[in-house]
């Protein structure tokens, strides 16, 4: 016997599937932003001792940079260069 699923009143199974698998409402990042984030993240994983340290650096406000490194790198190429310099100084 098949599994029983609950659907909204008046909905067909196709409507439920479309709703479940529809793309999210998140804003997509521009390719150049993704490239900068990736480049900085890779360098963080190479320069810092472990994954947790790299993630903490990228996602916490850094006093020398004045903001979260991942946000700074996302904002501009100059920001990404500043984050890379900070990582090289740490490593």
Short mmCIF file of C-alpha atoms in Angstrom, two decimals:
data_model
loop_
_atom_site.label_atom_id
_atom_site.label_comp_id
_atom_site.label_asym_id
_atom_site.label_seq_id
_atom_site.Cartn_x
_atom_site.Cartn_y
_atom_site.Cartn_z
CA UNK A 1 0.00 0.00 0.00
CA UNK A 2 1.34 3.47 -0.88
CA UNK A 3 2.05 6.31 1.50
CA UNK A 4 -0.77 8.68 2.28
CA UNK A 5 0.01 12.36 1.91
CA UNK A 6 -2.05 15.32 2.96
CA UNK A 7 -2.90 17.92 0.33
CA UNK A 8 -4.59 21.26 0.70
CA UNK A 9 -8.30 21.15 -0.01
CA UNK A 10 -8.81 21.44 -3.76
CA UNK A 11 -5.12 20.89 -4.62
CA UNK A 12 -4.02 18.10 -6.90
CA UNK A 13 -0.82 16.16 -6.32
CA UNK A 14 0.78 18.01 -9.25
CA UNK A 15 0.13 21.36 -7.55
CA UNK A 16 1.67 20.10 -4.32
CA UNK A 17 4.76 18.85 -6.15
CA UNK A 18 5.19 22.15 -8.01
CA UNK A 19 4.97 24.09 -4.78
CA UNK A 20 7.48 21.84 -3.04
CA UNK A 21 10.07 21.88 -5.82
CA UNK A 22 9.68 25.47 -6.97
CA UNK A 23 12.88 27.51 -6.73
CA UNK A 24 13.41 29.50 -3.60
CA UNK A 25 12.77 33.21 -3.37
CA UNK A 26 16.43 33.93 -2.51
CA UNK A 27 18.21 36.54 -4.54
CA UNK A 28 20.83 35.07 -6.84
CA UNK A 29 24.33 36.47 -6.60
CA UNK A 30 26.13 37.84 -9.63
CA UNK A 31 28.84 35.55 -11.03
CA UNK A 32 31.62 37.99 -10.13
CA UNK A 33 30.42 38.09 -6.50
CA UNK A 34 30.41 34.29 -6.34
CA UNK A 35 33.92 34.22 -7.84
CA UNK A 36 35.26 36.66 -5.21
CA UNK A 37 33.58 34.77 -2.36
CA UNK A 38 34.97 31.47 -3.63
CA UNK A 39 38.48 32.85 -4.04
CA UNK A 40 38.52 34.33 -0.53
CA UNK A 41 37.00 31.21 1.04
CA UNK A 42 39.56 28.95 -0.63
CA UNK A 43 42.39 31.14 0.62
CA UNK A 44 40.90 31.10 4.15
CA UNK A 45 40.82 27.30 4.11
CA UNK A 46 44.44 27.24 2.94
CA UNK A 47 45.79 29.85 5.37
CA UNK A 48 43.96 28.98 8.57
CA UNK A 49 44.52 25.82 10.62
CA UNK A 50 41.12 24.20 10.14
CA UNK A 51 37.61 24.53 8.72
CA UNK A 52 36.14 26.04 11.87
CA UNK A 53 38.82 28.75 12.02
CA UNK A 54 38.27 29.60 8.34
CA UNK A 55 34.50 29.85 8.75
CA UNK A 56 34.85 31.91 11.92
CA UNK A 57 37.20 34.34 10.16
CA UNK A 58 34.95 34.73 7.12
CA UNK A 59 31.72 35.17 9.07
CA UNK A 60 32.78 37.22 12.10
CA UNK A 61 33.47 40.94 12.15
CA UNK A 62 37.21 41.43 11.82
CA UNK A 63 38.47 44.51 13.70
CA UNK A 64 41.23 45.30 11.19
CA UNK A 65 38.85 45.08 8.23
CA UNK A 66 35.95 46.74 10.04
CA UNK A 67 33.34 44.21 8.93
CA UNK A 68 32.77 40.56 8.08
CA UNK A 69 35.41 39.49 5.55
CA UNK A 70 32.89 37.61 3.39
CA UNK A 71 30.75 40.76 3.11
CA UNK A 72 33.76 42.90 2.26
CA UNK A 73 34.89 40.45 -0.42
CA UNK A 74 31.37 40.30 -1.84
CA UNK A 75 31.07 44.06 -2.12
CA UNK A 76 33.99 44.74 -4.47
CA UNK A 77 37.24 43.51 -5.95
CA UNK A 78 39.12 45.97 -3.74
CA UNK A 79 37.41 44.46 -0.71
CA UNK A 80 38.39 40.95 -1.79
CA UNK A 81 42.01 42.08 -2.18
CA UNK A 82 41.94 43.53 1.37
CA UNK A 83 40.58 40.25 2.76
CA UNK A 84 43.22 38.25 0.88
CA UNK A 85 45.96 40.49 2.32
CA UNK A 86 44.57 40.00 5.84
CA UNK A 87 44.52 36.23 5.35
CA UNK A 88 48.07 36.16 4.07
CA UNK A 89 49.16 38.18 7.11
CA UNK A 90 47.51 35.58 9.38
CA UNK A 91 48.95 32.60 7.52
#
